[in-house]
Every structure is written in structure tokens, then in C-alpha cells.
Amino acid sequence: MITLLDYGAGNVRSVINAIESLGESVKIIRVAEDILSAEKLVFPGVGAFGNMMQILHEKNFVEALKAYINSDRPFLGICLGLQALFKYSEEAPQLEGLGLIAGSVKRFETDLSVPHIGWNGLNIKQDSRIFKGLNGDEKFYFVHSYHVDADDPSVILSTTNYGYEFVSSVQKGNVIATQFHPEKSGRTGLLVLDNFIKGAKPSSLPVQSPTGTILAKRIIACLDVRANDRGDLVVTKGDQYDVRENGDVRNLGKPVELARRYYEEGADEITFLNITGFRDFPLEDMPMLEVLKQTSKNVFVPLTIGGGIRDYQDKNGRKYSALEVAAEYFRSGADKISIGSDAVLIVEAYLASGRATGESSIEEISRVYGNQAVVISVDPRRVYAESPDSVAHPVIKTVIPGPEGERYCWYQCTINGGREGRDLDAITLAQVCEKLGAGEILLNCIDRDGTNMGFDIELINAVTASVSIPVIASSGAGRLAHFQEVFTETEAESALAAGVFHRREIPIEDVKSYLNDNQVEIRREIIRK
Ligand code: 1PR
């Protein structure tokens, strides 16, 4: 029996699912006494440090946690569950952590994108039972803007490189804590979790230990989901956002089955977009929550869900905040939520008033769940311009001329699945969303969507140059070379594709092999049934 500390923020379902998939049962802590009576405790911290410590205090968990850890019983901290062991965090200087390991928690100071999101390796510093069975060159899933800095080198189990070397796991007696997420790190992560659960002995060193690790470029499979005219929830795919063929919604498969297939084929992340979320209220659209619940039972890579995340009033006049909608998605197994239409409206209001309200969905969700949990899905369309001064938006010089031979264009934001163009450009949108707390940009492109013509490199370069958060390049993948191109000609951290995967035109394994052959760092892990 594993006792799990769920203090009510973020996705603990995936940790529960991962533990249960290993044949172990989970007891969730309700009161402080449950901590004191635990035999093996897992603390998957998620969200923001200050919010976490505040809740731990409110629930009277702080002293119980200290007592449990001081008794040297098995403890596994994950992400914020690692950071909580330290006394001081730059993220919330006013709130003390548990102070059980000497050192502090610092924000990444690097020119690279922050948060550090994705699959990175471990420089193993000493043996540990959690490393049993590892080869040493595996990658694990990280998602964080802060990292720990331990005073005592003897507690450091591994480090990872991201701009510089930071501590990625620690061990002190029976207390082990990782900055990476074993529950989101595929089969390799499950092995680490299993080693903890089974108390694998003896301590082991992986076969090899790399010196210097590299963050992998991520390949994301995207599932656009909606109900067809018969009311069945299907994965569909548009051509420039038009998902109908001969009047019917294209049906490319069932969401849960397809997600499972992509996990097995080696996708680094799965994204679900509820594409009619702008008109259906997600909390009434239970099938989508069910899709997440089912998927997260056996898909152990990060899951993002978008569609309909905004404030809402139901037919009975009851108001729901975007935060409540997001919370339901997180509880159902999502690691990140993505906001589309609402982000455009928030940025328009911000630009009109010149100030942040502190109450927008972006601000509220990132405050509770952390910036890394908030993705902004942008649906831009090219608008050509004769000259840079002919429009009041940032323009780029393009190598793809417009219908009248125009040499300039800007990228107009749209809402409601591309149905309505707004007087706002994608660069400004991305910049303001970053300022408000977004952690990642999912950069679609209506012109390229479903065309197989390749990613819009100009759009991606314009946006990556104007923000410091990671950008996911999306729309237009048609050939293996397109993936190589997007990673060598832009600073995009991930490439997302849909049609080529759904139609089985390009297997994900082939994308990974091709990139590997062309010196692009990727994660290799093919899961065999
Ligand atoms: O506005 O917050 O409710 O969110 C709605 C979400 O649904 C947004 O993220 C929006 O991008 C998405 N969406 C709405 N309508 C469509 C549509 O296609 N009619 N899909 C849609 C956006 C783009 C990508 C697609 C890539 C790769 N789809 O999801 O997967 O373009 O495709 P490809 O590789 O086949 O070229 P809100």
C-alpha cells in the first residue's frame, strides 16, 4: 500500500494510475494522522510552491510530514515534492518549506526557454535503488521553472544540464526525491517508480552515466476531438480547419484508442483539443472528461487538453470560472490545459485597458497550477500587406508572396475554431500571454493545417523570437524532412502533427529515427505490448 499526499492541486491522478498499473494500491491522505501511519509515502507536488505550502499548513500536514521524514521511512517526492524538502524558495520567499535538506530553490537563470519542459537525461552522481535496471542514457520528463540547489553534495543523486547543471534528484537515507516526473516518463519512469515501491535492493548504478545531458525535441500527437452528427465522439481532422467531407465530420478514430496507439509508438506527449469547446460547456461534455480519465490509466506521457476553458454560465444561471473548468480537467488526468479563444479576448482587454486584472483564466490557472500547466493555443491566419506601414500590426517580410505579389504579412488571431478573425496579431498575443503567466505556446497555423506543405517557418521564427517560453510548432507536417526543417530552422522545442499520424502516413518511430540520423536530439523508447 502506497500512501499518497494529494493536497488538492494538479494532476495526482496520473501518479495514482502509474502506481496502480504496477499492481500496488493507493491510499490518499485525508488527515495528518494518515501521514504518521504511512509505510511508504509519495508526495507528488504540483503547481506553485507558495500555494502548496499554504495548503500544507492549512491542513496541518507540515509537522506530520517532518515527523514522517525524520523517522526515515520510505518517501518519494516528485517535482514540488522535492522542492518542499528545502526551506527557502525564490518562488515564494515569504513561505518556508519543510527545511529537511539544506539548500534552497532557485529560478532558472538561463537564456534558454523557461520553464524547462520536456525530456532530459540524468548525470548519475551515486548509486541508488531507484536506478536499478537503467542503462543510464534514458530521458525523463521535466516541467519546472525552479530547481533545487543542495548545500551538501552527498545528497545529490543526479544532475541534469539545462543552460547549466542543476540537481535533478536527491537521496538522504530513505528519502528520495526527483525533479522529473517518473509517472510521466513512459516505461522508464514506471521502472523508477517500481524500484521505489518494491524497495529494490541493492543500490545500483546504471551501466553508463553520461556527462552532460541534452533536452530532447518533443514529438506531439494531436487529437482534434468533437461529436459527429450522430453524437459519437470522434477524432477528426480539418483541412485549414474545415473538418467536414461530403457534409460529414471526418472520422479518423476513437480518442482513447488513438492516444494509446501514439503512446506505444513513442509520442512524447499527447494533446486533445475539444474543437467545439467554444460552444459546448466542457463540464456538461462529460465524454471529454471520460476520455482523459480512460487515457490517463495507461498512457504515461504528458497529456494536454484544450477547448472551452473560460468562465461560463449554465442554463440555470450558475457561474463557473475557467479555473473550475481547468480543475476538472486536471482531476481527470490532464497535466496541462490549453486556452484558445479566451486568450485572445483576454489580451484584447489587456491592451484596451493597459493593465492585467489578475482575474483572467491565464492568471488564475497559472497561479494555482503553475505557469507550466498553462498552454496558449494560437490559431493564426496570414494576412498579406503591401508594405510594413500599411497595417497597424507587426509584419514580417515573407518569401511566400501573397496573391497580389505582396511581400509582407502579419498573422491574424482568430477565435472559435478559426471562424472569427480579430484585430490582434499572433506575436502580441504570445507576448502578452507570457506576461500574464502562460508557460508554453501551441502555435497552429490555419493556412498550413492539414495541407502537408510543411510548418510555417516564418511564423514560428517570428513568435519564438518574441517570447522566452517554449513554442510548439504545429500545422502542415507532411514529410519526414518537415520535422527536421522545423528543428533546424527554428527554435521550436516541439513539433505537433495530426493528419500524418492519424492516416498512418508517417509512423512516430520513423520521425524519431529520421531526426536521430540527422543529429536532432530525441527520446527513443518504443513500448512493446
Ligand atoms: O478556443 O479555447 O475553445 O479551444 C479550441 C481549440 O480547438 C483550440 O486549441 C483550437 O486550436 C482548436 N480547434 C478549433 N477548431 C479547430 C479545427 O480544426 N476546426 N483545431 C481546431 C485546431 C489545429 C491542430 C492540428 C494541427 C496539425 N487544429 O490541432 O492538429 O494543425 O494538423 P496537421 O498535422 O494535420 O497539419 P478554445
Coordinates of C-alpha atoms and ligand atoms in Angstrom, one line a residue:
M1 CA 0.0 0.0 0.0
I2 CA 1.3 3.4 -1.0
T3 CA 0.1 6.5 0.8
L4 CA -0.2 9.5 -1.4
L5 CA -0.3 13.1 -0.4
D6 CA -2.8 14.9 -2.5
Y7 CA -3.2 18.4 -1.3
G8 CA -5.7 19.3 -4.0
A9 CA -3.7 20.9 -6.8
G10 CA -2.7 19.5 -10.1
N11 CA -2.7 16.1 -11.6
V12 CA -2.3 13.4 -9.0
R13 CA -4.4 11.0 -10.9
S14 CA -1.5 10.1 -13.2
V15 CA 0.6 9.2 -10.2
I16 CA -2.2 7.1 -8.8
N17 CA -2.7 5.5 -12.2
A18 CA 1.0 4.8 -12.6
I19 CA 1.3 3.2 -9.1
E20 CA -1.9 1.1 -9.7
S21 CA -0.5 0.0 -13.1
L22 CA 2.4 -1.5 -11.2
G23 CA 0.0 -3.6 -9.1
E24 CA 0.1 -1.5 -6.0
S25 CA -2.9 0.1 -4.2
V26 CA -3.0 3.7 -3.2
K27 CA -4.4 5.3 0.0
I28 CA -4.9 9.1 -0.2
I29 CA -4.1 11.1 2.8
R30 CA -7.1 12.9 4.3
V31 CA -5.8 13.9 7.8
A32 CA -2.4 14.4 9.3
E33 CA -2.6 11.1 11.1
D34 CA -2.6 9.3 7.8
I35 CA 0.9 10.7 7.2
L36 CA 2.1 9.5 10.5
S37 CA 0.8 6.0 10.0
A38 CA 2.0 5.6 6.4
E39 CA 4.5 2.9 5.5
K40 CA 5.6 4.3 2.1
L41 CA 4.7 7.9 1.2
V42 CA 4.6 9.5 -2.2
F43 CA 4.4 13.3 -2.4
P44 CA 3.7 14.4 -6.0
G45 CA 3.9 18.2 -5.6
V46 CA 2.3 20.2 -8.4
G47 CA 1.7 23.8 -9.1
A48 CA 3.3 26.7 -7.3
F49 CA 5.5 26.5 -4.2
G50 CA 3.6 29.2 -2.2
N51 CA 0.2 27.7 -2.9
M52 CA 1.5 24.2 -1.9
M53 CA 3.0 25.4 1.4
Q54 CA -0.1 27.4 2.3
I55 CA -2.3 24.3 1.8
L56 CA 0.1 22.1 3.7
H57 CA -0.1 24.5 6.6
E58 CA -3.9 24.8 6.4
K59 CA -4.3 21.1 6.5
N60 CA -1.9 20.7 9.4
F61 CA 0.3 18.4 7.3
V62 CA 3.6 20.3 7.8
E63 CA 4.6 18.8 11.2
A64 CA 3.3 15.4 10.3
L65 CA 5.4 15.4 7.2
K66 CA 8.5 16.5 9.1
A67 CA 7.9 13.7 11.6
Y68 CA 7.4 11.1 8.9
I69 CA 10.6 12.1 7.1
N70 CA 12.7 12.3 10.2
S71 CA 11.6 8.8 11.1
D72 CA 13.5 7.7 7.9
R73 CA 10.6 5.7 6.4
P74 CA 10.4 5.4 2.6
F75 CA 9.5 8.7 1.0
L76 CA 9.3 9.7 -2.7
G77 CA 8.9 13.4 -3.5
I78 CA 8.2 14.3 -7.1
C79 CA 8.8 17.8 -8.6
L80 CA 7.4 20.2 -6.0
G81 CA 7.6 17.3 -3.6
L82 CA 11.4 17.6 -4.0
Q83 CA 11.4 21.4 -3.6
A84 CA 9.2 21.2 -0.5
L85 CA 12.1 19.5 1.3
F86 CA 14.1 22.7 1.2
K87 CA 13.5 25.7 3.5
Y88 CA 13.6 28.6 1.1
S89 CA 12.2 29.0 -2.5
E90 CA 12.6 32.1 -4.6
E91 CA 9.1 31.4 -5.9
A92 CA 7.6 32.2 -2.5
P93 CA 10.2 33.8 -0.2
Q94 CA 7.6 34.6 2.4
L95 CA 6.6 30.9 3.0
E96 CA 9.1 28.4 4.4
G97 CA 9.4 24.9 3.1
L98 CA 10.0 21.9 5.2
G99 CA 13.7 22.6 5.6
L100 CA 14.7 18.9 5.8
I101 CA 17.5 19.2 3.3
A102 CA 20.0 22.1 3.4
G103 CA 19.9 24.5 0.5
S104 CA 17.3 26.5 -1.5
V105 CA 15.1 26.5 -4.5
K106 CA 16.1 28.9 -7.3
R107 CA 14.6 30.1 -10.5
F108 CA 16.4 29.0 -13.7
E109 CA 18.7 31.8 -14.8
T110 CA 19.4 30.9 -18.4
D111 CA 18.8 32.3 -21.9
L112 CA 17.0 29.1 -22.7
S113 CA 13.2 28.9 -22.5
V114 CA 11.9 28.8 -19.0
P115 CA 10.0 26.6 -17.9
H116 CA 12.3 23.7 -18.7
I117 CA 9.8 21.5 -20.3
G118 CA 10.5 18.1 -21.8
W119 CA 12.6 15.0 -21.8
N120 CA 16.1 15.3 -20.5
G121 CA 18.8 12.9 -19.1
L122 CA 20.5 12.3 -15.8
N123 CA 24.1 12.6 -14.9
I124 CA 24.2 9.9 -12.2
K125 CA 26.3 11.0 -9.2
Q126 CA 25.9 8.0 -6.9
D127 CA 24.1 4.6 -6.8
S128 CA 20.6 4.3 -5.7
R129 CA 17.9 1.6 -5.6
I130 CA 15.7 3.7 -7.9
F131 CA 18.3 3.3 -10.7
K132 CA 18.1 -0.5 -10.8
G133 CA 17.7 -1.7 -14.4
L134 CA 18.5 1.6 -16.0
N135 CA 21.0 1.8 -18.8
G136 CA 22.0 5.4 -18.0
D137 CA 21.1 7.1 -21.2
E138 CA 17.3 7.3 -20.7
K139 CA 15.4 10.5 -20.7
F140 CA 12.8 11.6 -18.1
Y141 CA 10.0 14.2 -18.3
F142 CA 10.7 17.5 -16.6
V143 CA 8.5 20.5 -16.3
H144 CA 9.6 23.3 -13.9
S145 CA 10.8 26.9 -13.7
Y146 CA 12.7 26.4 -10.4
H147 CA 15.3 23.9 -9.3
V148 CA 16.9 22.9 -6.0
D149 CA 20.4 23.8 -5.0
A150 CA 21.6 21.4 -2.3
D151 CA 24.4 22.6 0.1
D152 CA 25.5 19.0 0.9
P153 CA 26.9 17.2 -2.3
S154 CA 26.4 13.9 -0.6
V155 CA 22.6 14.1 -1.0
I156 CA 22.8 14.6 -4.8
L157 CA 21.7 11.5 -6.7
S158 CA 21.8 13.1 -10.2
T159 CA 22.1 16.3 -12.0
T160 CA 20.8 17.5 -15.4
N161 CA 22.0 20.1 -17.8
Y162 CA 19.8 22.9 -18.9
G163 CA 21.9 26.0 -19.5
Y164 CA 23.9 24.8 -16.6
E165 CA 24.0 21.7 -14.3
F166 CA 21.2 21.6 -11.8
V167 CA 20.2 18.9 -9.2
S168 CA 17.6 16.6 -10.6
S169 CA 17.3 14.1 -7.8
V170 CA 18.4 13.7 -4.2
Q171 CA 18.5 10.9 -1.6
K172 CA 19.0 11.1 2.1
G173 CA 18.5 7.8 3.9
N174 CA 15.1 6.5 2.8
V175 CA 14.1 9.9 1.5
I176 CA 14.3 10.1 -2.3
A177 CA 13.0 13.0 -4.4
T178 CA 13.1 13.7 -8.1
Q179 CA 12.7 16.9 -10.1
F180 CA 11.5 14.8 -13.0
H181 CA 8.1 13.0 -13.2
P182 CA 8.5 9.2 -13.2
E183 CA 4.8 8.9 -13.7
K184 CA 5.0 10.9 -16.9
S185 CA 8.3 9.3 -18.2
G186 CA 6.9 6.3 -20.1
R187 CA 8.2 2.8 -19.4
T188 CA 11.5 4.2 -18.0
G189 CA 9.7 6.3 -15.4
L190 CA 7.5 3.3 -14.4
L191 CA 10.7 1.3 -13.8
V192 CA 12.0 4.0 -11.4
L193 CA 8.6 4.1 -9.6
D194 CA 8.6 0.4 -9.3
N195 CA 12.1 0.4 -7.9
F196 CA 10.9 2.7 -5.2
I197 CA 7.7 0.8 -4.5
K198 CA 9.4 -2.6 -4.3
G199 CA 12.3 -1.1 -2.3
A200 CA 14.6 -2.7 -4.9
K201 CA 17.9 -3.7 -3.4
P202 CA 20.8 -3.4 -3.7
S203 CA 21.6 0.1 -4.8
S204 CA 22.7 0.1 -8.4
L205 CA 24.5 2.3 -10.8
P206 CA 23.3 2.4 -14.4
V207 CA 25.5 0.7 -17.0
Q208 CA 26.7 4.0 -18.3
S209 CA 26.5 7.5 -16.9
P210 CA 26.6 10.3 -19.5
T211 CA 28.4 13.5 -18.7
G212 CA 26.2 16.3 -19.9
T213 CA 22.6 15.8 -20.8
I214 CA 20.6 17.4 -23.6
L215 CA 16.9 18.3 -23.7
A216 CA 15.2 16.3 -26.4
K217 CA 13.0 17.9 -29.1
R218 CA 9.5 16.6 -28.5
I219 CA 7.1 15.0 -31.0
I220 CA 3.5 15.6 -30.0
A221 CA 0.5 13.7 -31.5
C222 CA -2.6 15.9 -31.6
L223 CA -6.2 14.7 -31.5
D224 CA -8.9 17.1 -32.5
V225 CA -12.0 15.7 -30.9
R226 CA -15.7 16.5 -31.4
A227 CA -19.0 14.8 -31.6
N228 CA -20.1 13.9 -35.1
D229 CA -23.6 14.4 -36.4
R230 CA -24.7 11.1 -34.8
G231 CA -23.4 12.2 -31.4
D232 CA -20.3 9.9 -31.3
L233 CA -17.1 11.4 -30.0
V234 CA -14.5 11.1 -32.8
V235 CA -11.0 12.2 -33.6
T236 CA -11.4 14.4 -36.6
K237 CA -9.0 16.4 -38.8
G238 CA -9.5 19.5 -40.8
D239 CA -8.2 21.0 -44.0
Q240 CA -7.4 24.5 -42.9
Y241 CA -9.8 23.9 -40.0
D242 CA -12.7 22.6 -42.2
V243 CA -13.4 19.1 -40.7
R244 CA -16.3 18.2 -42.9
E245 CA -16.0 16.0 -46.0
N246 CA -19.1 15.5 -48.2
G247 CA -21.1 17.1 -45.4
D248 CA -20.0 14.7 -42.6
V249 CA -17.4 15.3 -39.9
R250 CA -14.3 13.3 -40.8
N251 CA -13.9 10.3 -38.5
L252 CA -10.3 9.2 -38.0
G253 CA -10.8 7.0 -35.0
K254 CA -11.7 6.9 -31.3
P255 CA -9.8 9.2 -29.0
V256 CA -8.8 6.8 -26.2
E257 CA -7.6 4.1 -28.7
L258 CA -5.6 6.5 -30.8
A259 CA -4.0 8.1 -27.8
R260 CA -2.9 4.7 -26.6
R261 CA -1.5 3.9 -30.0
Y262 CA 0.6 7.0 -30.1
Y263 CA 1.9 6.4 -26.6
E264 CA 3.0 2.9 -27.7
E265 CA 4.6 4.3 -30.9
G266 CA 6.7 6.7 -28.8
A267 CA 4.9 10.0 -28.8
D268 CA 6.5 12.3 -26.2
E269 CA 3.2 14.0 -25.4
I270 CA -0.5 13.7 -26.4
T271 CA -2.7 16.7 -26.9
F272 CA -6.5 16.6 -27.1
L273 CA -8.3 19.6 -28.5
N274 CA -12.1 19.7 -27.9
I275 CA -12.6 21.7 -31.1
T276 CA -16.2 22.6 -30.4
G277 CA -15.4 23.6 -26.8
F278 CA -16.1 27.2 -27.7
R279 CA -19.8 26.4 -28.0
D280 CA -20.2 23.4 -25.7
F281 CA -19.5 23.7 -22.0
P282 CA -16.9 21.1 -21.1
L283 CA -18.4 20.3 -17.7
E284 CA -21.5 19.3 -19.5
D285 CA -19.5 17.5 -22.1
M286 CA -18.7 14.5 -19.9
P287 CA -17.4 12.3 -22.6
M288 CA -14.3 14.5 -22.9
L289 CA -13.5 14.2 -19.2
E290 CA -14.1 10.4 -19.6
V291 CA -11.6 10.3 -22.5
L292 CA -9.0 11.9 -20.2
K293 CA -9.8 9.5 -17.3
Q294 CA -9.5 6.5 -19.6
T295 CA -6.4 7.6 -21.4
S296 CA -4.5 8.5 -18.2
K297 CA -5.0 5.0 -16.9
N298 CA -2.5 3.6 -19.4
V299 CA -0.7 6.5 -21.1
F300 CA 2.2 7.6 -19.1
V301 CA 3.4 10.7 -21.0
P302 CA 2.1 14.2 -20.5
L303 CA -1.5 14.9 -21.6
T304 CA -2.7 18.4 -22.6
I305 CA -6.3 19.2 -23.1
G306 CA -7.8 22.3 -24.7
G307 CA -11.3 23.6 -25.7
G308 CA -13.8 25.6 -23.8
I309 CA -11.6 26.8 -20.9
R310 CA -13.2 30.1 -19.9
D311 CA -15.7 31.5 -17.5
Y312 CA -19.2 30.1 -18.1
Q313 CA -22.8 30.5 -17.0
D314 CA -25.0 27.4 -17.4
K315 CA -28.7 27.4 -18.4
N316 CA -29.7 27.7 -14.7
G317 CA -27.6 30.8 -14.3
R318 CA -24.9 29.1 -12.3
K319 CA -21.5 30.6 -12.9
Y320 CA -18.3 28.6 -13.3
S321 CA -14.9 30.1 -13.5
A322 CA -12.3 29.0 -16.0
L323 CA -10.3 27.8 -13.0
E324 CA -13.1 25.4 -12.1
V325 CA -13.2 24.0 -15.6
A326 CA -9.4 23.6 -15.6
A327 CA -9.6 21.9 -12.2
E328 CA -12.0 19.3 -13.5
Y329 CA -9.6 18.6 -16.4
F330 CA -6.6 18.3 -14.1
R331 CA -8.6 16.0 -11.8
S332 CA -9.4 13.8 -14.8
G333 CA -5.8 13.3 -15.7
A334 CA -4.6 16.4 -17.7
D335 CA -1.1 17.7 -17.0
K336 CA -1.6 20.9 -18.9
I337 CA -4.6 22.8 -20.2
S338 CA -4.6 24.9 -23.3
I339 CA -6.6 28.1 -23.8
G340 CA -7.5 29.3 -27.3
S341 CA -10.3 31.8 -27.8
D342 CA -10.4 33.1 -24.3
A343 CA -6.7 34.0 -24.5
V344 CA -7.4 36.3 -27.5
L345 CA -10.2 38.1 -25.6
I346 CA -8.0 38.4 -22.5
V347 CA -5.2 40.0 -24.5
E348 CA -7.6 42.4 -26.3
A349 CA -9.0 43.5 -22.9
Y350 CA -5.4 43.9 -21.5
L351 CA -4.4 46.0 -24.5
A352 CA -7.5 48.2 -24.2
S353 CA -7.1 48.9 -20.5
G354 CA -3.3 48.7 -20.4
R355 CA -3.4 46.5 -17.2
A356 CA -3.8 43.0 -16.0
T357 CA -6.9 42.3 -14.0
G358 CA -5.3 39.4 -12.1
E359 CA -8.6 37.5 -12.7
S360 CA -8.2 36.2 -16.2
S361 CA -8.2 32.4 -16.8
I362 CA -4.5 32.6 -17.7
E363 CA -3.5 34.4 -14.4
E364 CA -5.8 32.3 -12.2
I365 CA -4.9 28.9 -13.5
S366 CA -1.2 29.6 -13.6
R367 CA -1.3 31.0 -10.0
V368 CA -2.8 27.8 -8.7
Y369 CA -1.3 25.2 -11.0
G370 CA 1.9 26.9 -12.1
N371 CA 2.9 28.5 -15.4
Q372 CA 3.9 25.2 -16.9
A373 CA 0.4 24.0 -16.8
V374 CA -1.0 26.8 -19.0
V375 CA -0.6 26.4 -22.7
I376 CA -1.9 29.0 -25.1
S377 CA -3.3 27.6 -28.4
V378 CA -3.0 30.2 -31.1
D379 CA -5.0 29.9 -34.3
P380 CA -3.5 32.5 -36.7
R381 CA -4.1 33.1 -40.3
R382 CA -1.8 35.0 -42.7
V383 CA -2.9 38.4 -43.9
Y384 CA -0.8 40.0 -46.6
A385 CA 0.3 43.6 -46.6
E386 CA 1.7 45.8 -49.3
S387 CA 4.2 47.4 -47.0
P388 CA 5.2 47.3 -43.4
D389 CA 3.4 50.6 -42.7
S390 CA 0.2 49.7 -44.4
V391 CA -1.1 47.8 -41.3
A392 CA -1.0 48.6 -37.6
H393 CA 0.4 45.2 -36.7
P394 CA 4.0 43.7 -36.6
V395 CA 4.6 42.5 -40.1
I396 CA 7.3 40.1 -41.4
K397 CA 8.9 40.1 -44.8
T398 CA 7.9 36.8 -46.4
V399 CA 9.5 34.6 -49.1
I400 CA 6.0 33.4 -50.0
P401 CA 4.3 36.3 -51.8
G402 CA 0.6 37.0 -51.5
P403 CA -2.0 36.7 -54.3
E404 CA -1.2 40.2 -55.5
G405 CA 2.5 39.7 -55.1
E406 CA 2.6 41.2 -51.6
R407 CA 5.9 40.7 -49.8
Y408 CA 4.8 41.3 -46.3
C409 CA 2.3 39.7 -44.0
W410 CA 1.0 39.6 -40.4
Y411 CA -0.6 36.8 -38.5
Q412 CA -4.1 37.5 -37.5
C413 CA -5.5 35.8 -34.4
T414 CA -8.8 34.0 -34.7
I415 CA -11.3 32.7 -32.2
N416 CA -14.0 30.0 -32.2
G417 CA -12.0 27.5 -34.2
G418 CA -10.8 30.0 -36.8
R419 CA -14.4 31.2 -37.5
E420 CA -13.8 34.8 -36.5
G421 CA -10.7 36.9 -37.2
R422 CA -9.8 39.6 -34.7
D423 CA -7.8 42.8 -34.8
L424 CA -4.9 41.2 -32.9
D425 CA -1.7 39.6 -34.2
A426 CA -0.1 36.3 -33.0
I427 CA 3.2 37.9 -31.8
T428 CA 1.5 40.4 -29.5
L429 CA -0.9 37.6 -28.3
A430 CA 2.1 35.4 -27.4
Q431 CA 4.0 38.2 -25.6
V432 CA 1.1 39.3 -23.5
C433 CA 0.1 35.7 -22.6
E434 CA 3.7 35.1 -21.4
K435 CA 3.5 38.2 -19.3
L436 CA 0.2 37.0 -17.8
G437 CA 1.6 33.7 -16.8
A438 CA 1.4 31.3 -19.7
G439 CA 4.1 28.6 -19.8
E440 CA 4.0 27.5 -23.4
I441 CA 2.7 28.5 -26.8
L442 CA 1.0 25.9 -29.1
L443 CA 1.4 27.7 -32.4
N444 CA -1.1 26.4 -35.0
C445 CA -1.4 27.9 -38.5
I446 CA -4.7 27.8 -40.3
D447 CA -3.0 28.3 -43.7
R448 CA -0.9 25.2 -43.2
D449 CA -3.3 23.0 -41.2
G450 CA -3.9 19.7 -43.0
T451 CA -2.1 20.7 -46.1
N452 CA 1.1 18.5 -45.7
M453 CA 3.1 21.5 -47.0
G454 CA 5.4 21.8 -44.0
F455 CA 5.4 24.1 -41.0
D456 CA 5.2 27.8 -41.5
I457 CA 8.8 28.5 -40.6
E458 CA 8.4 32.3 -40.9
L459 CA 5.5 32.3 -38.4
I460 CA 7.4 30.1 -35.9
N461 CA 10.6 32.2 -36.1
A462 CA 8.6 35.4 -35.6
V463 CA 6.9 34.0 -32.4
T464 CA 9.9 32.2 -30.9
A465 CA 12.0 35.4 -31.3
S466 CA 9.4 37.4 -29.3
V467 CA 8.9 35.1 -26.2
S468 CA 11.1 33.2 -23.8
I469 CA 8.6 30.4 -23.1
P470 CA 8.7 27.2 -25.2
V471 CA 6.9 27.1 -28.5
I472 CA 5.2 24.0 -30.0
A473 CA 5.3 24.2 -33.8
S474 CA 2.0 22.9 -35.3
S475 CA 0.2 22.5 -38.6
G476 CA 1.4 21.3 -42.0
A477 CA 3.7 18.3 -41.3
G478 CA 3.6 16.1 -44.4
R479 CA 7.1 14.5 -44.8
L480 CA 9.9 13.4 -42.5
A481 CA 12.0 16.3 -43.7
H482 CA 9.5 18.8 -42.4
F483 CA 10.3 17.7 -38.8
Q484 CA 14.0 18.1 -39.4
E485 CA 13.4 21.5 -41.0
V486 CA 11.3 22.8 -38.1
F487 CA 14.0 21.8 -35.6
T488 CA 17.0 23.1 -37.6
E489 CA 15.5 26.3 -39.0
T490 CA 13.6 27.5 -35.9
E491 CA 13.9 27.5 -32.1
A492 CA 10.7 25.5 -31.7
E493 CA 11.1 23.0 -28.8
S494 CA 8.5 20.6 -30.1
A495 CA 6.6 19.6 -33.3
L496 CA 3.0 18.7 -33.2
A497 CA 1.3 16.8 -36.0
A498 CA -2.1 15.2 -36.6
G499 CA -3.1 14.1 -40.1
V500 CA 0.1 12.2 -41.0
F501 CA -0.1 10.2 -37.8
H502 CA -3.9 9.5 -38.0
R503 CA -3.7 8.4 -41.6
R504 CA -0.6 6.2 -40.8
E505 CA 1.4 8.0 -43.5
I506 CA 4.3 8.5 -41.1
P507 CA 4.8 6.4 -38.0
I508 CA 6.2 8.3 -35.0
E509 CA 9.1 5.8 -34.8
D510 CA 10.1 6.9 -38.3
V511 CA 10.1 10.6 -37.3
K512 CA 12.3 9.7 -34.3
S513 CA 14.8 7.6 -36.4
Y514 CA 15.0 10.3 -39.1
L515 CA 15.7 13.0 -36.6
N516 CA 18.2 10.9 -34.7
D517 CA 20.0 10.2 -38.0
N518 CA 20.1 13.9 -38.6
Q519 CA 21.6 14.8 -35.3
V520 CA 18.5 16.1 -33.7
E521 CA 18.3 15.1 -30.0
I522 CA 15.2 13.0 -29.4
R523 CA 13.9 10.5 -26.9
R524 CA 13.9 6.9 -28.0
E525 CA 11.6 4.5 -26.3
I526 CA 9.4 2.1 -28.2
I527 CA 6.9 0.4 -25.9
R528 CA 6.2 -3.1 -26.8
K529 CA 2.9 -4.7 -25.8
Ligands
1PR1 O1 -10.9 28.2 -28.3 O2 -10.2 27.6 -26.1 O3 -12.3 26.6 -27.0 O4 -10.1 25.9 -27.9 C1 -10.4 25.3 -29.0 C2 -9.2 24.6 -29.5 O5 -9.6 23.8 -30.7 C3 -8.1 25.5 -30.0 O6 -6.9 25.0 -29.5 C4 -8.1 25.4 -31.5 O7 -6.8 25.4 -32.0 C5 -8.8 24.0 -31.7 N1 -9.6 24.0 -33.0 C6 -10.8 24.6 -33.1 N2 -11.3 24.3 -34.3 C7 -10.4 23.5 -34.9 C8 -10.5 23.0 -36.3 O8 -9.6 22.3 -36.8 N3 -11.6 23.2 -36.9 N4 -8.2 22.6 -34.3 C9 -9.3 23.3 -34.1 C10 -7.0 23.2 -34.4 C11 -5.1 22.5 -35.2 C12 -4.2 21.5 -34.7 C13 -3.9 20.4 -35.7 C14 -2.6 20.9 -36.3 C15 -1.8 19.8 -37.0 N5 -6.4 22.2 -35.0 O9 -4.9 20.9 -33.7 O10 -3.8 19.3 -35.0 O11 -2.9 21.9 -37.3 O12 -2.5 19.3 -38.1 P1 -1.8 18.6 -39.3 O13 -0.6 18.0 -38.8 O14 -2.7 17.6 -39.8 O15 -1.5 19.7 -40.3 P2 -10.9 27.2 -27.3

